[in-house]
Short mmCIF file of C-alpha atoms and ligand atoms in Angstrom, two decimals:
data_model
loop_
_atom_site.label_atom_id
_atom_site.label_comp_id
_atom_site.label_asym_id
_atom_site.label_seq_id
_atom_site.Cartn_x
_atom_site.Cartn_y
_atom_site.Cartn_z
CA UNK E 1003 269.62 82.11 -49.85
CA UNK E 1004 269.52 81.51 -52.24
CA UNK E 1005 267.14 80.15 -55.03
CA UNK E 1006 268.95 78.97 -58.45
CA UNK E 1007 265.70 79.23 -61.24
CA UNK E 1008 267.26 76.28 -63.31
CA UNK E 1009 269.51 73.55 -63.59
CA UNK E 1010 269.71 70.11 -64.48
CA UNK E 1011 270.65 68.69 -60.58
CA UNK E 1012 268.31 65.24 -61.96
CA UNK E 1013 272.19 64.32 -62.93
CA UNK E 1014 273.94 65.75 -59.89
CA UNK E 1015 275.22 63.83 -57.44
CA UNK E 1016 274.21 63.75 -54.18
CA UNK E 1017 277.50 65.52 -52.87
CA UNK E 1018 276.95 68.54 -55.75
CA UNK E 1019 273.90 69.13 -53.74
CA UNK E 1020 275.14 68.84 -50.72
CA UNK E 1021 277.81 71.18 -51.60
CA UNK E 1022 274.86 74.06 -52.96
CA UNK E 1023 272.84 72.92 -49.28
CA UNK E 1024 275.74 74.73 -47.22
CA UNK E 1025 276.42 78.07 -49.31
CA UNK E 1026 272.54 78.62 -48.83
CA UNK E 1027 270.28 77.61 -51.30
CA UNK E 1028 266.46 77.23 -50.09
CA UNK E 1029 265.15 76.09 -53.49
CA UNK E 1030 266.01 74.88 -56.79
CA UNK E 1031 264.32 73.92 -60.34
CA UNK E 1032 265.29 71.58 -62.27
CA UNK E 1033 264.25 71.00 -66.45
CA UNK E 1034 263.63 68.06 -68.07
CA UNK E 1035 265.79 68.43 -70.65
CA UNK E 1036 268.24 64.66 -71.87
CA UNK E 1037 271.74 65.39 -73.70
CA UNK E 1038 270.44 62.48 -76.86
CA UNK E 1039 267.33 63.11 -78.74
CA UNK E 1040 264.73 60.25 -77.86
CA UNK E 1041 264.09 57.50 -80.22
CA UNK E 1042 260.43 57.13 -78.19
CA UNK E 1043 257.76 58.91 -76.62
CA UNK E 1044 257.59 57.18 -74.24
CA UNK E 1045 261.49 58.38 -72.54
CA UNK E 1046 260.06 61.54 -72.01
CA UNK E 1047 257.84 59.81 -70.19
CA UNK E 1048 259.73 57.79 -68.20
CA UNK E 1049 262.32 60.79 -68.04
CA UNK E 1050 259.30 62.63 -66.41
CA UNK E 1051 257.86 60.06 -63.91
CA UNK E 1052 262.27 59.86 -63.62
CA UNK E 1053 261.32 63.83 -62.07
CA UNK E 1054 258.29 63.48 -60.76
CA UNK E 1055 258.60 60.77 -58.68
CA UNK E 1056 262.02 60.22 -57.73
CA UNK E 1057 263.87 63.30 -57.48
CA UNK E 1058 261.68 65.11 -55.15
CA UNK E 1059 262.68 62.56 -52.63
CA UNK E 1060 266.23 62.52 -53.08
CA UNK E 1061 265.04 66.52 -52.59
CA UNK E 1062 263.83 66.62 -49.53
CA UNK E 1063 266.82 63.98 -48.03
CA UNK E 1064 268.21 67.45 -48.55
CA UNK E 1065 266.59 69.50 -47.30
CA UNK E 1066 266.53 71.70 -50.63
CA UNK E 1067 263.26 72.73 -51.78
CA UNK E 1068 262.47 71.16 -55.48
CA UNK E 1069 260.55 72.14 -58.15
CA UNK E 1070 260.27 70.68 -61.39
CA UNK E 1071 259.36 71.00 -64.56
CA UNK E 1072 258.38 68.76 -67.63
CA UNK E 1073 258.16 69.91 -70.92
CA UNK E 1074 259.87 69.14 -74.39
CA UNK E 1075 263.07 71.04 -75.32
CA UNK E 1076 263.44 71.66 -78.53
CA UNK E 1077 266.48 69.14 -78.68
CA UNK E 1078 264.37 66.10 -76.74
CA UNK E 1079 261.73 65.62 -80.07
CA UNK E 1080 260.46 61.98 -80.54
CA UNK E 1081 260.38 60.67 -84.20
CA UNK E 1082 256.50 60.09 -83.43
CA UNK E 1083 254.81 61.59 -81.58
CA UNK E 1084 251.36 59.32 -81.90
CA UNK E 1085 250.95 59.18 -77.97
CA UNK E 1086 251.31 62.94 -76.38
CA UNK E 1087 249.00 61.75 -74.58
CA UNK E 1088 250.59 59.97 -71.41
CA UNK E 1089 252.71 62.78 -71.88
CA UNK E 1090 250.68 65.48 -71.39
CA UNK E 1091 248.53 62.99 -67.88
CA UNK E 1092 252.40 63.91 -66.91
CA UNK E 1093 253.11 67.43 -67.26
CA UNK E 1094 249.45 68.85 -64.93
CA UNK E 1095 252.26 67.03 -62.29
CA UNK E 1096 254.23 69.55 -62.86
CA UNK E 1097 255.20 72.72 -60.83
CA UNK E 1098 256.32 74.47 -64.36
CA UNK E 1099 256.33 73.66 -67.93
CA UNK E 1100 260.37 74.21 -68.89
CA UNK E 1101 262.51 73.73 -70.41
CA UNK E 1102 260.77 74.28 -73.89
CA UNK E 1103 261.51 76.56 -76.71
CA UNK E 1104 263.66 76.54 -80.66
CA UNK E 1105 266.80 75.30 -81.41
CA UNK E 1106 266.51 75.14 -85.16
CA UNK E 1107 263.51 77.13 -85.41
CA UNK E 1108 262.44 73.86 -87.93
CA UNK E 1109 257.94 73.22 -87.94
CA UNK E 1110 258.71 70.63 -85.63
CA UNK E 1111 260.74 72.74 -83.23
CA UNK E 1112 257.05 75.16 -83.89
CA UNK E 1113 254.52 73.09 -83.18
CA UNK E 1114 255.96 71.18 -80.10
CA UNK E 1115 257.13 74.62 -79.01
CA UNK E 1116 253.07 75.79 -79.48
CA UNK E 1117 251.89 72.96 -78.15
CA UNK E 1118 253.93 73.67 -75.23
CA UNK E 1119 252.44 76.72 -74.86
CA UNK E 1120 249.29 76.12 -74.69
CA UNK E 1121 249.34 73.52 -72.24
CA UNK E 1122 251.24 76.43 -70.30
CA UNK E 1123 248.51 77.78 -70.69
CA UNK E 1124 245.26 75.55 -69.78
CA UNK E 1125 246.58 74.81 -67.34
CA UNK E 1126 247.45 78.19 -65.77
CA UNK E 1127 251.62 76.94 -65.38
CA UNK E 1128 254.76 78.84 -65.74
CA UNK E 1129 256.55 78.19 -68.59
CA UNK E 1130 260.01 78.59 -69.04
CA UNK E 1131 261.69 78.98 -72.11
CA UNK E 1132 265.01 77.69 -74.02
CA UNK E 1133 266.95 79.81 -76.37
CA UNK E 1134 269.98 78.98 -78.12
CA UNK E 1135 273.43 79.99 -78.95
CA UNK E 1136 273.64 79.88 -81.77
CA UNK E 1137 271.63 82.43 -84.15
CA UNK E 1138 270.12 83.78 -80.87
CA UNK E 1139 268.92 87.15 -81.78
CA UNK E 1140 266.75 85.48 -85.09
CA UNK E 1141 265.37 82.27 -83.23
CA UNK E 1142 264.88 84.51 -79.71
CA UNK E 1143 262.41 86.45 -82.67
CA UNK E 1144 260.78 83.55 -83.14
CA UNK E 1145 260.45 82.67 -80.03
CA UNK E 1146 258.57 85.78 -79.49
CA UNK E 1147 256.33 85.90 -81.70
CA UNK E 1148 254.82 82.14 -80.73
CA UNK E 1149 254.92 83.30 -77.18
CA UNK E 1150 252.41 86.66 -78.50
CA UNK E 1151 250.28 83.98 -80.67
CA UNK E 1152 250.09 81.38 -77.52
CA UNK E 1153 247.47 84.91 -75.88
CA UNK E 1154 249.38 83.43 -71.99
CA UNK E 1155 249.77 86.01 -69.61
CA UNK E 1156 253.49 86.85 -69.95
CA UNK E 1157 254.38 88.06 -65.56
CA UNK E 1158 253.77 83.63 -66.35
CA UNK E 1159 256.02 83.41 -68.88
CA UNK E 1160 260.74 83.00 -68.64
CA UNK E 1161 262.67 83.64 -71.94
CA UNK E 1162 265.57 82.25 -70.41
CA UNK E 1163 269.73 82.00 -71.83
CA UNK E 1164 269.68 85.85 -72.88
CA UNK E 1165 272.64 87.81 -73.62
CA UNK E 1166 273.58 91.43 -75.25
CA UNK E 1167 271.62 91.34 -78.65
CA UNK E 1168 268.09 90.09 -77.64
CA UNK E 1169 267.90 91.33 -73.95
CA UNK E 1170 265.93 94.75 -74.42
CA UNK E 1171 263.65 93.10 -76.46
CA UNK E 1172 262.91 90.46 -74.43
CA UNK E 1173 262.32 92.71 -71.83
CA UNK E 1174 260.37 95.43 -73.93
CA UNK E 1175 257.76 92.42 -74.69
CA UNK E 1176 257.29 92.06 -70.94
CA UNK E 1177 257.99 88.66 -69.60
CA UNK E 1178 261.02 87.52 -66.89
CA UNK E 1179 264.19 87.82 -68.70
CA UNK E 1180 266.34 84.64 -67.68
CA UNK E 1181 270.62 85.22 -66.63
CA UNK E 1182 272.67 82.36 -67.07
CA UNK E 1183 275.81 82.58 -65.39
CA UNK E 1184 277.44 79.76 -67.71
CA UNK E 1185 280.23 79.57 -69.92
CA UNK E 1186 279.50 80.44 -72.60
CA UNK E 1187 276.77 82.07 -72.09
CA UNK E 1188 276.34 85.45 -69.23
CA UNK E 1189 279.50 86.10 -66.74
CA UNK E 1190 278.38 87.55 -63.89
CA UNK E 1191 280.32 90.37 -65.01
CA UNK E 1192 278.16 90.42 -67.95
CA UNK E 1193 275.19 90.32 -65.12
CA UNK E 1194 276.23 93.13 -63.47
CA UNK E 1195 276.59 95.40 -67.28
CA UNK E 1196 273.72 94.05 -67.94
CA UNK E 1197 271.55 94.78 -64.47
CA UNK E 1198 272.92 98.69 -64.42
CA UNK E 1199 272.43 99.79 -68.58
CA UNK E 1200 269.25 97.40 -67.58
CA UNK E 1201 267.29 98.63 -64.39
CA UNK E 1202 263.52 97.15 -65.86
CA UNK E 1203 266.44 93.33 -64.72
CA UNK E 1204 266.36 93.83 -61.32
CA UNK E 1205 262.84 93.37 -61.20
CA UNK E 1206 262.25 90.66 -63.86
CA UNK E 1207 265.55 88.67 -64.18
CA UNK E 1208 266.50 85.76 -62.81
CA UNK E 1209 269.92 84.53 -62.61
CA UNK E 1210 270.72 80.90 -63.17
CA UNK E 1211 273.59 78.12 -63.72
CA UNK E 1212 271.65 76.17 -66.00
CA UNK E 1213 274.34 73.28 -64.24
CA UNK E 1214 273.28 69.86 -65.01
CA UNK E 1215 276.15 67.44 -67.10
CA UNK E 1216 277.78 70.52 -69.37
CA UNK E 1217 280.27 72.04 -67.55
CA UNK E 1218 278.17 75.35 -65.34
CA UNK E 1219 279.80 75.87 -61.44
CA UNK E 1220 276.56 75.27 -58.99
CA UNK E 1221 277.38 78.06 -57.50
CA UNK E 1222 276.65 80.55 -59.93
CA UNK E 1223 273.84 82.26 -58.65
CA UNK E 1224 275.44 83.03 -54.99
CA UNK E 1225 279.31 83.85 -56.81
CA UNK E 1226 277.02 86.75 -58.96
CA UNK E 1227 275.60 87.40 -55.55
CA UNK E 1228 279.03 88.97 -53.98
CA UNK E 1229 279.57 90.52 -57.87
CA UNK E 1230 276.87 93.31 -57.97
CA UNK E 1231 277.01 94.28 -53.72
CA UNK E 1232 280.63 94.46 -55.36
CA UNK E 1233 279.79 96.65 -58.05
CA UNK E 1234 277.78 98.73 -56.10
CA UNK E 1235 273.78 97.75 -56.68
CA UNK E 1236 271.89 98.08 -53.01
CA UNK E 1237 271.25 94.37 -50.55
CA UNK E 1238 267.34 93.93 -51.64
CA UNK E 1239 268.26 94.46 -55.70
CA UNK E 1240 270.80 92.05 -55.47
CA UNK E 1241 267.95 89.41 -54.01
CA UNK E 1242 265.70 89.87 -56.01
CA UNK E 1243 267.59 88.85 -58.54
CA UNK E 1244 269.22 85.90 -56.62
CA UNK E 1245 266.27 84.38 -54.84
CA UNK E 1246 263.01 86.84 -54.76
CA UNK E 1247 261.77 86.82 -58.45
CA UNK E 1248 261.82 82.85 -58.66
CA UNK E 1249 260.52 83.02 -55.46
CA UNK E 1250 257.26 85.43 -56.04
CA UNK E 1251 257.58 83.56 -60.23
CA UNK E 1252 256.66 79.73 -58.81
CA UNK E 1253 255.37 79.33 -54.70
ZN1 ZN A 882 268.77 73.86 -69.41
#
């Protein structure tokens, strides 16, 4: 049984979802993100309605447990944040907050990210945080700074898309660590090597696919499980990385 704790499967077609179900995926998390900068805040309201009101029915039909994350991704900040209160009414209905974070680290991004952290804390929700491909070290440091400033409980935080350059810092911070197996991010072998070098990841790592519209493998979590077992990792430790940690994080 597998869990994929970071996907954008709301853009996946039905046969992809049938495939992951048939391959043993019991639960998936979907995180709010659209590949275009919204012109209006109301675009996000409709996105949130789609994820909260429409997608759960599709997944229920398929027999996959769905957990829905809502939030403003740093690439999805509309030019005008008037009406932000309308979004809060949706965020409170989410299973968790995500995906949020920083891409370039601009003042606007910091303002929105800080607000997302504040709301996650206020609503007592887990928050899943994006880190970018570019300037990984610099921006991850900035993410860590605002996580700490927010005062949110660190066992309610996932810092995602972690690479070897920043893994030590995130482990030392004490949050969960998202390990994304996707072209341009980690390979399954990278995960094996990271887990070997940092055994703390066994209890805190969340292997995920980030599967959505970009090139990605909907079965990345399952394939990584096989590679972890082949590398000699014990069954129960491997299970933590591909299922148990995520099940524990969001009931
Ligand atoms: Zn994502």
